[in-house]
Every structure is written in structure tokens, then in C-alpha cells.
Coordinates of C-alpha atoms and ligand atoms in Angstrom, one line a residue:
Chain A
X4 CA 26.6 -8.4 -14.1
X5 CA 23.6 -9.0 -16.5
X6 CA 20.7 -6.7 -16.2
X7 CA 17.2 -8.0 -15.0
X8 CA 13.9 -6.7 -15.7
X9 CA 12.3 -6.0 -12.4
X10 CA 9.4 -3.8 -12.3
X11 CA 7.3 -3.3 -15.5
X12 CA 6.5 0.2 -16.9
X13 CA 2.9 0.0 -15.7
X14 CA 3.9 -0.8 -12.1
X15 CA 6.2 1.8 -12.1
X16 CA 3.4 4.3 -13.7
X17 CA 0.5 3.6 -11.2
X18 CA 3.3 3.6 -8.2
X19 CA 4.8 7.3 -8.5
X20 CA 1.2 8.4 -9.8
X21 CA -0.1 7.0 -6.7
X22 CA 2.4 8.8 -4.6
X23 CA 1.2 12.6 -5.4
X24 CA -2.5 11.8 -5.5
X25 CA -2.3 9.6 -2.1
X26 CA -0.6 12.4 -0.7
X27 CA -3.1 15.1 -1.9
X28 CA -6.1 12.8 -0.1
X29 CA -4.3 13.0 3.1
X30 CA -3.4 16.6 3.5
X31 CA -7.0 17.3 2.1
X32 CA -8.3 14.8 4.6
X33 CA -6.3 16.9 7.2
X34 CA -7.7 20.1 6.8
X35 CA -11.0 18.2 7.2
X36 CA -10.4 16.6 10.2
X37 CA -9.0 19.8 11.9
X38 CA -12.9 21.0 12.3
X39 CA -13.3 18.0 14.2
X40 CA -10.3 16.6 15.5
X41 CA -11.6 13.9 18.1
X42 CA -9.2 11.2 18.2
X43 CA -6.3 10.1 20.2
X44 CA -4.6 7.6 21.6
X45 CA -5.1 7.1 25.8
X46 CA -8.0 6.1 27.8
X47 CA -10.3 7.5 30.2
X48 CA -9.0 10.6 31.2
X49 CA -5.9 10.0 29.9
X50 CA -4.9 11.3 26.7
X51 CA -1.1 9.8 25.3
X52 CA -1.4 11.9 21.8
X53 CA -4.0 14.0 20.4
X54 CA -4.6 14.1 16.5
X55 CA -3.3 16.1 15.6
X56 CA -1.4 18.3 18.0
X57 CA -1.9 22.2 17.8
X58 CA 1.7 22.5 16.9
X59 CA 1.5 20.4 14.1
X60 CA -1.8 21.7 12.7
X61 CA -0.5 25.5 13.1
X62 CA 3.1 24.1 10.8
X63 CA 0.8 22.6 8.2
X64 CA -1.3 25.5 7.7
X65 CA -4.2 23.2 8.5
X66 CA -6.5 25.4 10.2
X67 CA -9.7 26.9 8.9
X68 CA -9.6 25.1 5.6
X69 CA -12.7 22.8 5.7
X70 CA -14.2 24.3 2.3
X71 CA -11.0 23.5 0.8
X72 CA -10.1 20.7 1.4
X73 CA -13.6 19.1 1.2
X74 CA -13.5 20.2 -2.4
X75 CA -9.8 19.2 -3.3
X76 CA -11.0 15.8 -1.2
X77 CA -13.7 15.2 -3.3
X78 CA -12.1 15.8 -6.4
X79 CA -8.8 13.9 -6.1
X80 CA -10.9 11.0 -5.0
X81 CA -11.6 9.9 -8.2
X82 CA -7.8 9.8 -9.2
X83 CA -6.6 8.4 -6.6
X84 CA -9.7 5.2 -7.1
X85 CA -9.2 5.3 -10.4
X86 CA -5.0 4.7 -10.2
X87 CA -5.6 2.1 -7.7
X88 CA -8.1 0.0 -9.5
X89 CA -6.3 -0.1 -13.0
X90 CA -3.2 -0.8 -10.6
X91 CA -5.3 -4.2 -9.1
X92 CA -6.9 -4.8 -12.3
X93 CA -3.4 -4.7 -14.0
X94 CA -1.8 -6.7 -11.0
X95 CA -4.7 -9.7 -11.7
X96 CA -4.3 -9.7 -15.4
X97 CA -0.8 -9.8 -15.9
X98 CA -0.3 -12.2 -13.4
X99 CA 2.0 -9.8 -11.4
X100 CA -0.1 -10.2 -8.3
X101 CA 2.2 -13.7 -7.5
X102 CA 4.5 -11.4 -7.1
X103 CA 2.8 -9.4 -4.5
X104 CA 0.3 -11.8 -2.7
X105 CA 1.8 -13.7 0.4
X106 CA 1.7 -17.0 -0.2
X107 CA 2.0 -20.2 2.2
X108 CA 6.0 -19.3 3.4
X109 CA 5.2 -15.7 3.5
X110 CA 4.8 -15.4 7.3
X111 CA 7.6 -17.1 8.4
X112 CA 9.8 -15.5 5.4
X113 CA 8.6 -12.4 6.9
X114 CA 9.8 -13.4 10.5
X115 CA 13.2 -14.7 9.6
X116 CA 13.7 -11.3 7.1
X117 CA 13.0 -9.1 10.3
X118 CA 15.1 -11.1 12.5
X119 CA 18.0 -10.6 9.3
X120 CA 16.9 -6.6 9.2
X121 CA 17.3 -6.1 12.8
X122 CA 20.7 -7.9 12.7
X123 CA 19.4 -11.2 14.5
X124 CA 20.1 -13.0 12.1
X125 CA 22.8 -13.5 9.2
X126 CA 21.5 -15.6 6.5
X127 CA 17.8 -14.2 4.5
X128 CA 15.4 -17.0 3.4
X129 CA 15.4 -17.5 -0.2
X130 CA 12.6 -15.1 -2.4
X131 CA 11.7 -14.2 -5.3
X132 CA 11.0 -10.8 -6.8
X133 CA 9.7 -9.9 -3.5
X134 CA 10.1 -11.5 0.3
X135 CA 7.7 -12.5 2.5
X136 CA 7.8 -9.0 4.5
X137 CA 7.6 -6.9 1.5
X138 CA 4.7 -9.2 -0.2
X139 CA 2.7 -8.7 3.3
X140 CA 3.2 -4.9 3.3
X141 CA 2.1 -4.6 0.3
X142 CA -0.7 -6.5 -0.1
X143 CA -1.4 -4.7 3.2
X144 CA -1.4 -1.7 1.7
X145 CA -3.6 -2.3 -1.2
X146 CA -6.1 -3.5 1.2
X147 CA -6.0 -0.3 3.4
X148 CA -6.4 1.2 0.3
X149 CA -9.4 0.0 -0.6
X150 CA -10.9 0.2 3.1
X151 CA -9.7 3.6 2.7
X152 CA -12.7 4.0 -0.6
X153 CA -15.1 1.7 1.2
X154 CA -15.2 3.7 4.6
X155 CA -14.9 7.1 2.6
X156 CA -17.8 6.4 0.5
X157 CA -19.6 5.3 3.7
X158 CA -18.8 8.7 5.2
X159 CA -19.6 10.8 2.0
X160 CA -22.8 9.2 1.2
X161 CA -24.5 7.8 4.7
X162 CA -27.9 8.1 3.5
X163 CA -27.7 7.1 -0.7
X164 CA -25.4 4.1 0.3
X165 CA -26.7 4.1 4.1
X166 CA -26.4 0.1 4.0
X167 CA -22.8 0.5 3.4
X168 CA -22.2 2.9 6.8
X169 CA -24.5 0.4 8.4
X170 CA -22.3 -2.7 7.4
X171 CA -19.2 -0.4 9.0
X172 CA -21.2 0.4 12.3
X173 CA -22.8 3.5 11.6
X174 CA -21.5 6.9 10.3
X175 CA -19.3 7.7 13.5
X176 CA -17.9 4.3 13.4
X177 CA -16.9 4.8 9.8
X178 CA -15.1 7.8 10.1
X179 CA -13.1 6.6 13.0
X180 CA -11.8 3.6 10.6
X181 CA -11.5 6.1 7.8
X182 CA -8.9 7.9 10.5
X183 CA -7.0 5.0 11.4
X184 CA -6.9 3.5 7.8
X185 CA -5.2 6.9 6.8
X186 CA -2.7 6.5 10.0
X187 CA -2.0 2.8 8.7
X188 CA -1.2 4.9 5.3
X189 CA 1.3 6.8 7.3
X190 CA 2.4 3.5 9.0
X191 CA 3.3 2.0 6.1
X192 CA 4.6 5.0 4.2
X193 CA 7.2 5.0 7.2
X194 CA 8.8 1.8 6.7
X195 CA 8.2 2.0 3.3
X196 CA 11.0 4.7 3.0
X197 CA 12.7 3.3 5.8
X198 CA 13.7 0.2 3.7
X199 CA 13.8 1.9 0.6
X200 CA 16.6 3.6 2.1
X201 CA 18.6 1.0 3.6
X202 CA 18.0 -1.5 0.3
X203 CA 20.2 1.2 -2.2
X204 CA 20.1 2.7 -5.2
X205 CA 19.9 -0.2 -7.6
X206 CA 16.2 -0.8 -5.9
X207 CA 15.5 2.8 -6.0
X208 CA 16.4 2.9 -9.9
X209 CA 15.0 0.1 -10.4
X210 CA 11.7 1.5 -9.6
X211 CA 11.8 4.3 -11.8
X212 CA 14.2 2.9 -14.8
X213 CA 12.6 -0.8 -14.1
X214 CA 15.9 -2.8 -14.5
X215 CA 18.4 -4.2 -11.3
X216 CA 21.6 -4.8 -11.5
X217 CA 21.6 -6.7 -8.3
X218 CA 21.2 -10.6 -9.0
X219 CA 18.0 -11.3 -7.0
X220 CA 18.5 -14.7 -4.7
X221 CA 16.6 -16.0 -6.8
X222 CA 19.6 -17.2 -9.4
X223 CA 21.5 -19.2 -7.0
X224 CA 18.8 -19.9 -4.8
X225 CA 15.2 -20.4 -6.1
X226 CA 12.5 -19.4 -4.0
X227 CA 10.4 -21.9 -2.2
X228 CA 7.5 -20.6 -4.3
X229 CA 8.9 -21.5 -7.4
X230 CA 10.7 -24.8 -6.5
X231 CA 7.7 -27.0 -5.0
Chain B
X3 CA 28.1 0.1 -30.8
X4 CA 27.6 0.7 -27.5
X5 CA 28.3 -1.3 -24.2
X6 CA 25.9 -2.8 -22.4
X7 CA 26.7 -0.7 -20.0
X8 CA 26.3 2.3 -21.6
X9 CA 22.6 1.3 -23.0
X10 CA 21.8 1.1 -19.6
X11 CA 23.2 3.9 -18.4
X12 CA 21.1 5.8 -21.5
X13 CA 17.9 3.7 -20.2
X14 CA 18.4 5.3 -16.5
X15 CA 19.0 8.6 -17.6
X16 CA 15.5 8.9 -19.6
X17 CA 13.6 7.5 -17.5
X18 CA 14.9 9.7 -14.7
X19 CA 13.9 12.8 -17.2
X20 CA 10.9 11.2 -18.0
X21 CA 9.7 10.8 -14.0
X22 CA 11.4 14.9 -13.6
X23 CA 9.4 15.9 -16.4
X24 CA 6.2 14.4 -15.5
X25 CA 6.7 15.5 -12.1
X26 CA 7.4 18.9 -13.3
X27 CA 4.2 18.6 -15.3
X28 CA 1.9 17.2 -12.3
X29 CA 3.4 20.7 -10.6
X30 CA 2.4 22.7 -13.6
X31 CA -1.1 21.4 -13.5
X32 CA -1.5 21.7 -9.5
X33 CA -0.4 25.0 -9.9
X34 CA -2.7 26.1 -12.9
X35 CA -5.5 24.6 -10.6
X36 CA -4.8 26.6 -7.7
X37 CA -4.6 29.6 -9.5
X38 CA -8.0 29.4 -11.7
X39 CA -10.3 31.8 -11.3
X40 CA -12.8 31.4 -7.9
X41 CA -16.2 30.2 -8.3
X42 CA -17.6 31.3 -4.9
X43 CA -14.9 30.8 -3.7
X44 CA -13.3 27.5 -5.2
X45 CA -11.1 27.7 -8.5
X46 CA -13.7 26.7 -11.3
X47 CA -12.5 23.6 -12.4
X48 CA -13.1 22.2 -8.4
X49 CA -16.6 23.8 -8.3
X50 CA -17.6 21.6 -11.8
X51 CA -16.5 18.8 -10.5
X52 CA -18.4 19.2 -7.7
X53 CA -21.3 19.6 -10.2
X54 CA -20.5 16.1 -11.8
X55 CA -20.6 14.7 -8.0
X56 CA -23.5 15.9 -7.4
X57 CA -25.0 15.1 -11.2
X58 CA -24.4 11.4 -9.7
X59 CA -25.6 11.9 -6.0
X60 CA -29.2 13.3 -8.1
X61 CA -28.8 10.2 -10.7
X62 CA -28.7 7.9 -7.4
X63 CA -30.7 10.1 -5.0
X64 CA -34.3 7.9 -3.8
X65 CA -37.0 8.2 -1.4
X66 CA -35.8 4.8 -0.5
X67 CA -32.4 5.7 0.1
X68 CA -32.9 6.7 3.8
X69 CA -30.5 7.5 6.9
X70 CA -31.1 5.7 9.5
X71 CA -33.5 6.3 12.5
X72 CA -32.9 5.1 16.1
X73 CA -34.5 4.1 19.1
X74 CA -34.9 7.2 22.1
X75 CA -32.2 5.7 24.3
X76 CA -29.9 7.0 21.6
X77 CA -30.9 10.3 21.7
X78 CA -28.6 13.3 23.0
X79 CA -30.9 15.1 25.1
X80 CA -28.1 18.0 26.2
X81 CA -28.4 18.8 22.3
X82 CA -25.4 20.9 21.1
X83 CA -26.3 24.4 19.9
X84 CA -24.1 25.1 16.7
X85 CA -24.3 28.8 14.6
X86 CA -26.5 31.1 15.4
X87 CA -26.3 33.6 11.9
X88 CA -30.1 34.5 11.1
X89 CA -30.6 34.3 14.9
X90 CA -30.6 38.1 15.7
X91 CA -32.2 39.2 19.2
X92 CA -34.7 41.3 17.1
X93 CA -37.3 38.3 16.7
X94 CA -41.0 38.3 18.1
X95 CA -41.7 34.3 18.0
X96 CA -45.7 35.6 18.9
X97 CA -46.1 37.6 15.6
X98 CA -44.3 35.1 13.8
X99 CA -45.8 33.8 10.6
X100 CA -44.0 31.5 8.0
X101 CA -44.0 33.4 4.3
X102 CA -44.4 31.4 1.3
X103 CA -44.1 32.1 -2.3
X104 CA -45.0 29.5 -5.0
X105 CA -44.7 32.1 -7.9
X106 CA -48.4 31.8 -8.8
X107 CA -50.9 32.8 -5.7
X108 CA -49.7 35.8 -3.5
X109 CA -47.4 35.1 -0.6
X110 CA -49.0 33.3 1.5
X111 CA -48.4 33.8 5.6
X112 CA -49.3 31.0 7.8
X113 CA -49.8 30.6 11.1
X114 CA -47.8 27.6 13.4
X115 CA -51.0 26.3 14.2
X116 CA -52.2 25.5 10.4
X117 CA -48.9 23.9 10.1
X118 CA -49.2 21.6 12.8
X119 CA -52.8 20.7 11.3
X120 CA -50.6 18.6 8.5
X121 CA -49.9 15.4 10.1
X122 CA -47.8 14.7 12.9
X123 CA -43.9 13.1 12.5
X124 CA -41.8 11.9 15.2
X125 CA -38.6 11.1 14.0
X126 CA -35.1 9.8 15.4
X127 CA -32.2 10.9 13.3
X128 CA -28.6 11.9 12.9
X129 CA -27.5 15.5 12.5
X130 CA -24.4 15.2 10.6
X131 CA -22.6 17.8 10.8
X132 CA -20.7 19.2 7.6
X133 CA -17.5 19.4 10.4
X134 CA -18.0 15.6 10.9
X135 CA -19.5 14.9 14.3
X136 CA -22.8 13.8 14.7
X137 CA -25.4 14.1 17.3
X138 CA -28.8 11.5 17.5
X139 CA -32.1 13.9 17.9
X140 CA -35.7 13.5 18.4
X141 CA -37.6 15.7 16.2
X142 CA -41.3 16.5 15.9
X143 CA -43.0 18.6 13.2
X144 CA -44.4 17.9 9.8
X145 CA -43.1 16.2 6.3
X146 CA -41.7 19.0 4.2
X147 CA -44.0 16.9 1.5
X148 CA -47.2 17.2 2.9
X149 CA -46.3 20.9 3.3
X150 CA -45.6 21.3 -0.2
X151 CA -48.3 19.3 -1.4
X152 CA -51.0 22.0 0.8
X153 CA -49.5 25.0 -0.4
X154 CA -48.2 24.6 -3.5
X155 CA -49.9 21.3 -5.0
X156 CA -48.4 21.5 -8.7
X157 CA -45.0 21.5 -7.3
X158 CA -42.8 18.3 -8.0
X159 CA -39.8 16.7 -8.4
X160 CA -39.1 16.7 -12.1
X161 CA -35.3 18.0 -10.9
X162 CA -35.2 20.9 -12.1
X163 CA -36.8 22.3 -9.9
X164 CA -35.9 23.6 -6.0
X165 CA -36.6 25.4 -3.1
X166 CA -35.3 28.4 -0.9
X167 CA -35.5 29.1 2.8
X168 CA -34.5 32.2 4.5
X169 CA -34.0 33.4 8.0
X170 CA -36.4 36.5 8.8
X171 CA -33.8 38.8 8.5
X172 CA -32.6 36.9 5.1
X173 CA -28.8 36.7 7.0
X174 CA -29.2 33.0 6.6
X175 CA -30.5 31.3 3.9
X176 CA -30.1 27.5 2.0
X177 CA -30.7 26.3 -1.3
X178 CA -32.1 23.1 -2.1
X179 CA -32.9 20.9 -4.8
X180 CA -36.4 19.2 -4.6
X181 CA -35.7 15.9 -4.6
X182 CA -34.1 16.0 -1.6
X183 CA -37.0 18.7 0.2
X184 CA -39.7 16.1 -1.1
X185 CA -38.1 13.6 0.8
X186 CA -39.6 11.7 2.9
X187 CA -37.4 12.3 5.9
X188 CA -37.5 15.8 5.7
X189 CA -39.4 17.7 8.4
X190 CA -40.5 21.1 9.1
X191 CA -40.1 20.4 13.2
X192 CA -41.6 22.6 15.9
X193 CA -40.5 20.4 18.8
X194 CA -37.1 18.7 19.4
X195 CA -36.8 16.2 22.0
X196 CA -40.0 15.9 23.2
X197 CA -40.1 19.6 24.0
X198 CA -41.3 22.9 22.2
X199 CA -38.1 24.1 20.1
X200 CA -36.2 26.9 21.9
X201 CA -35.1 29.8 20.2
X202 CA -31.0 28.9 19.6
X203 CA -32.2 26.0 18.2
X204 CA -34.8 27.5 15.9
X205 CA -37.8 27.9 17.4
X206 CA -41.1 28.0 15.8
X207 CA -40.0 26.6 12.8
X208 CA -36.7 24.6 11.9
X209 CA -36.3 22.7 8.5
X210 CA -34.6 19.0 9.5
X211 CA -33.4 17.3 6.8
X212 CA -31.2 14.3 7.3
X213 CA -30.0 13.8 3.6
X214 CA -28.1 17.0 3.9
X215 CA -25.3 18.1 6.3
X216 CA -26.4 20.3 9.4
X217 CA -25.7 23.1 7.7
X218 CA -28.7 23.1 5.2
X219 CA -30.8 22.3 8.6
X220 CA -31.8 26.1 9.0
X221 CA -33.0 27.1 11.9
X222 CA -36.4 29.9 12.5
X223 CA -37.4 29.6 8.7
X224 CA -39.1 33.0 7.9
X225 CA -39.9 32.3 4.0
X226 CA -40.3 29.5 1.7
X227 CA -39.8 30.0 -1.8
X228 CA -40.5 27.1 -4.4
X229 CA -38.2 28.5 -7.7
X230 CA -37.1 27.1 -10.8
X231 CA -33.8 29.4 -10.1
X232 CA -31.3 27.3 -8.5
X233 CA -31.0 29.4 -5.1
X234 CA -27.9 30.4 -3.1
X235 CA -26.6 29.2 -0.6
X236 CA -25.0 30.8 2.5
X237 CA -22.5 28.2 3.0
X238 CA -21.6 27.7 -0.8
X239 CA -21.1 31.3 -1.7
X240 CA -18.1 30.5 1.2
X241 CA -16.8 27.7 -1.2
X242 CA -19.0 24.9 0.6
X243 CA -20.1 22.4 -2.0
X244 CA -23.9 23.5 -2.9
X245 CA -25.6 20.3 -3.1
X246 CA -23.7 19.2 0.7
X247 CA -26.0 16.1 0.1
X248 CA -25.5 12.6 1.9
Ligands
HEM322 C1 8.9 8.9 -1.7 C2 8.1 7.9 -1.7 C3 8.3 6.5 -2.2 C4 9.4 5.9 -2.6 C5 10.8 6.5 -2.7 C6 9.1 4.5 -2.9 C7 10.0 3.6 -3.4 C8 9.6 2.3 -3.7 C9 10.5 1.3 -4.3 C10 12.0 1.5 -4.6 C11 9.8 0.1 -4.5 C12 10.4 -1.2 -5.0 C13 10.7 -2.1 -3.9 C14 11.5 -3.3 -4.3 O1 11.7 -3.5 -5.5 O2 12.0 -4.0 -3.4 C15 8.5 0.4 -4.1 C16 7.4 -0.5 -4.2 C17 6.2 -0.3 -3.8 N1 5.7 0.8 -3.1 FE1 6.7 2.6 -2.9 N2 7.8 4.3 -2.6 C18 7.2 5.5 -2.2 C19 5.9 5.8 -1.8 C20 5.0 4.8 -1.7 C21 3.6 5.0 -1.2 C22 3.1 6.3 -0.7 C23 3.0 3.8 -1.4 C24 1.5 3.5 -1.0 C25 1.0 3.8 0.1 C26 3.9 2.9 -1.9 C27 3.5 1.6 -2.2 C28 4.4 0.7 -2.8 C29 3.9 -0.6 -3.3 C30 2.5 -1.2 -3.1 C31 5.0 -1.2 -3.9 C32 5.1 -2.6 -4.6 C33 4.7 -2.3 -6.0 C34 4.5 -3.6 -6.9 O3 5.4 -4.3 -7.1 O4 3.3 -3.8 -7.4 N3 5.1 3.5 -2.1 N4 8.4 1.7 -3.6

């Protein structure tokens, strides 16, 4: 079985970089939402979940720890922005972002790939590097990453860039979608792993060594994309 | 010569070292940070970059740059009363007089009513608190500009300049550059509300200023001082950022 070249060393840079720094910004943002930890999920009266429950707080350590993480926050920030723009920057130049943008199939790639993961299906739809699921997750998740800078700037500076907060519906507004940005994070991060799991561990090499042993679809079956 | 197999078994294996070495490295350097020396009460390489934040914030900073104000219906009335450090019970609002020291005249002591000879603000804005919720008040009092410009005329914004309020028994106290004191959304408030300030929420005097978090809001301000020291600051002596600027 020939080797293939799958993901470039720069991909593979800015994705495990990313992983310790996004994880720094949320257990920072943590122990800054414990001093005012107002949302849930439930209406009225009703309250389904609080975040984030006592026990949880108590088995992070997150209590009492507002200077902190404040300061490890606002530090970290700028890594984390900084990895994530060279990582779009780098996506647009190289042309790599084909790779990751959903194109014209992508939705209905993405429904036929979850019927095939949930066993509903046998055959998967021709793709290329990635399919129609994965390039909607991911391009997903670059997004939330930027709302996640938009909205934090909005909520770090609501007077110098108060147009900004404005545009978001005003301070308290931004916060709350700073919240639920980080939750989609979380989201995400769950069926990231999820799949990462069940796909092997040519994919999971291939991510840090950047070749794959496993003959993409694409050899025997060239994607949609690439045929028309 | 090797097999192509074996090349790429070589190519996995270093880049697997390379990921646990930089990983190992990334631990390194999270650990050296946690352990550097505190800076009241931050390791020193957190507090400096919190110095280049707020280098920016001041490069940015503008009277133009303003938080927003509301209309009345917005307001809170049932006003939350947050901290009460500087607040002791051992307070005679009567005898009250506000000290000020400009470093050239004597300290000065004036009286509420001279204060409320400056003109008159109403304004409708957001105390953001440094925990992150917010509550929409109506304050009355005085621009903390037209103060400054009475009593101590030749003070200005050239940046490096700032000012110092305390509590009367000096358990409170914030630190602020001038820039932000001078703006124009900054108040010296008597009245919140509609109604004469009560004591928990700093009656006579109160400093409002919108730009900062709630915590640099301090409440029954017994001395001014305009310094070309950079002050403390209660909160960032407890390894709160000092500028806490929005
Ligand atoms: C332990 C944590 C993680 C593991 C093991 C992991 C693993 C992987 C693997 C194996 C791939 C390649 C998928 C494929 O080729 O089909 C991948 C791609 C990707 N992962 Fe992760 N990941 C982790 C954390 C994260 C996090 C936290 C994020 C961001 C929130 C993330 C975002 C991405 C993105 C955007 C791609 C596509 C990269 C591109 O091609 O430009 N990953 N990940």
C-alpha cells in the first residue's frame, strides 16, 4: 500500500498548538464565569442544568479564582488569536481551505455519511481529503472560533470598541454568546474525539506524522468536487 | 537501503518524539510560568503582559470612545449593593468633607455643597461588574473633569500622570490613570436614581466611572490625590489587573 501525504506540517503545527492553548482559554474562562455563573438551560422556573453545577466547579478547583484566571485569560488570548489566524491565513494561501470549505454536495454528503456512521446506511458518498460532515465541522469550528475573539473583544473592551458590543446586542448579550460559543467548542470537541476514535490509528498518525496508509476513496472513486 | 516500509516507520517515530518533546516543552514552560515569582500576586511575566494590554487599551483609550447610555425605563431601580470594605459604621456623613491634594496648595477640604456648584450630570450607564454582570443606573453628580479643572487647573492628561481616591479610613482605595478620570463620562455622583445616595451605596460622594469595572467605582471618597506616582490599588495588590479598564 503506497503512502499518501495527507496533512501538511503546518496543519499539523497550528492543530496540536491549538489544542493546549484552546484548552487553557476555557478552563481560564471557567474560573471566570464561576463569579457569575448565570446560565442554564430551562425556562421560567424551570431550570434542566445549571452552568456549571456545584459538583463540577468544586472537582475543577474552579472556585475563587477570578484574579487568575482573568490574567491567564488575557494573556493566552493572544496565542490562541494569533495560532488561529496564521492557521486561516495559511488555509487561504495554500489553497488548503478546498479542502475544508463545504462546497455545493457538502450537505447532502454530510446527511448520507451520518446515515453510513449510525449504521443506516452501507455504502459512503465519494470525498475527497475530507467529507461533507467533516468539511462542515470544521469550517464550523473555525467560525466559532472567530465569534469566540469577536464577542470576547466585545466583552473585554465595551466602551474602547463599544460599537462592536453594540453590533452583538449590548455587553450582557455578548457575554451570553461568548458562553454558548465556548459550549459549541465543547460540542465540537466531543465529536471530534468521538470520530477520531472510531476512524483508527492510520488517521490519528496521520495527523501527527502527516502520511496515511489508507487509500482515501478518492483513488477508485473521485470526489464529486473534483470530477465536474 | 531501507524498505519503504521501514522509512516510514522512521518518519512516524520522529514525529511522535517530536509532538512528546514539544509537548514536554509546552509543560516545561507552563510550569516555569506558574512558578515565577508573584507580582501582587500574579507570576511576573502575567503581570507584564498585562502592562502591554493595557499599553494598548491607553494607545486606543478616547474621550470618544464611550459606553453606552440608556433611556430611564432601563434602569434597575432595586440597585444591587455589592462590597462594603471602606464602609466602616464609624462615619459622620454631617462632618464630612472631601480632602484633596494636588501636591502644590495645601489640602484642600470641600464641602458637598461647593461640589454640587460645578455643573449638574444626569447620566444613564452600565455598572459592569469586574465578576461580569451588569446593572443599568441613574446617576447624578458632577464630571470628575470640571472637578479637576476647579481644583487643580494645571492637571492634564499628558499620561503620565494619575489620580488616587481613598475611603476615609484609607481601607479602600483605587488607582487610576488620568486619561480615563478626565473622561468625560466620569462622575463624582451624590444622587443615584433620582434619590440622595444612601450610605451602602456611598453616600455623600461616590466616584462613577463607566470605562472601568465596578470595582474602581469607589464608594464615600474621603481624599483625592492628583500624583505622578502610579497609585495602588486595593484590588490589584489581590492580583486584579491594575488598569481593569473597558
Ligand atoms: C485530543 C484532542 C484532539 C485529537 C486527538 C484530534 C485529532 C484530529 C485528527 C486525527 C484530525 C484529522 C482528521 C482526518 O484526517 O480525518 C483532526 C483534524 C482537525 N481537528 Fe482535531 N483533534 C483534537 C482536538 C481538536 C480541537 C480541540 C480542535 C478545535 C476546536 C480541533 C480541530 C480540528 C480541525 C479544524 C481539524 C481539520 C484540520 C485541517 O485539515 O485544517 N481538534 N483532529
Amino acid at each position: 500500500m503506497p503512502a499518501e501525504e495527507k496533512h501538511s506540517l503546518a496543519i499539523r503545527w497550528f492543530h496540536w498548538l491549538n489544542f493546549p492553548l484552546l484548552f487553557i482559554m476555557i478552563w481560564s474562562g471557567m474560573l471566570i464565569y464561576w463569579a457569575n455563573d448565570v446560565y442554564r438551560l430551562g425556562w421560567g422556573e424551570t431550570t434542566l442544568i445549571h452552568f456549571f453545577p456545584d459538583w463540577l466547579n468544586v472537582r475543577l478547583n474552579l472556585p475563587q479564582r477570578l484574579a487568575e484566571g482573568m490574567s491567564i485569560h488575557f494573556v493566552f488570548m493572544w496565542l490562541f488569536a494569533v495560532n488561529g489566524l496564521v492557521y486561516v491565513m495559511y488555509l487561504a494561501i495554500s489553497g488548503e481551505w478546498r479542502h475544508v470549505v463545504p462546497g455545493r454536495h457538502s450537505i447532502r454528503d454530510a446527511v448520507l455519511v451520518t446515515l453510513h456512521d449510525l449504521h443506516l446506511r452501507k455504502e459512503l458518498p465519494p470525498q475527497g481529503k475530507y467529507n461533507g460532515g467533516q468539511k462542515i465541522a470544521y469550517t464550523s469550528i473555525v467560525l466559532i472560533g472567530i465569534g469566540s475573539l469577536i464577542t470576547g473583544a466585545a466583552i473585554y473592551k465595551p466602551a474602547q470598541l463599544s460599537w462592536l458590543t453594540k453590533m452583538l446586542g449590548g455587553y450582557p448579550m455578548a457575554r451570553w454568546e461568548h458562553f454558548w460559543l465556548m459550549m459549541a467548542v465543547l460540542g465540537f470537541f466531543a465529536v471530534h474525539i468521538v470520530q477520531v476514535l472510531r476512524a483508527g490509528w492510520d488517521n490519528f498518525r496521520s495527523m501527527v506524522a502527516g502520511y496515511s496508509l489508507v487509500a482515501p476513496e478518492k483513488s477508485a472513486n473521485p470526489p464529486r468536487e473534483e470530477r465536474a | 537501503m531501507k524498505t519503504e516500509d521501514e522509512k516510514l516507520a522512521a518518519r512516524s517515530r520522529r514525529a511522535f518524539l517530536t509532538m512528546g518533546v514539544a509537548g514536554l516543552a509546552g509543560f516545561a514552560g507552563w510550569s516555569w510560568l506558574r512558578s515565577r515569582p508573584l507580582d501582587q500576586g500574579l507570576p511576573g511575566p502575567l503581570r507584564s503582559v498585562l502592562g502591554l494590554n493595557e499599553r494598548l487599551a491607553r494607545g486606543y483609550f478616547s474621550d470618544d470612545h464611550r459606553m453606552p447610555e440608556f433611556a430611564l425605563r432601563a434602569v434597575n431601580s432595586d440597585t444591587r449593593v455589592n462590597g462594603d470594605i471602606g464602609l466602616g459604621s464609624d462615619f459622620d456623613p454631617a462632618t464630612w468633607k472631601l480632602e484633596v491634594q494636588n501636591g502644590k496648595t495645601p489640602q484642600l477640604q470641600i464641602s458637598l455643597s461647593e461640589i454640587q456648584q460645578l455643573p449638574r450630570i444626569e447620566q444613564i450607564t452600565e455598572l459592569n461588574c469586574i465578576e461580569g454582570w451588569t446593572e443599568v443606573v441613574h446617576w447624578t453628580g458632577v464630571r470628575f473633569r470640571d472637578f479637576t479643572a476647579r481644583y487643580d487647573p494645571a492637571f492634564s492628561a499628558t499620561g503620565a500622570q494619575y489620580v488616587r481616591l481613598d475611603t476615609p479610613d484609607e481601607e479602600y482605595f483605587v488607582g487610576l490613570d488620568a486619561a480615563s478620570a478626565l473622561h468625560p463620562q466620569t462622575l463624582l455622583c451624590f444622587e443615584m436614581n433620582g434619590k440622595p445616595l444612601t450610605l451602602a451605596h456611598g453616600a455623600p460622594l461616590r466616584l462613577v466611572i463607566p470605562v472601568k469595572y465596578g470595582v474602581k467605582n469607589l464608594k464615600r471618597i474621603g481624599r483625592i490625590t492628583y500624583t505622578t506616582d502610579r497609585p495602588d490599588d486595593y484590588w490589584a495588590n489581590q492580583g486584579y489587573d491594575w488598569y481593569a479598564g473597558l
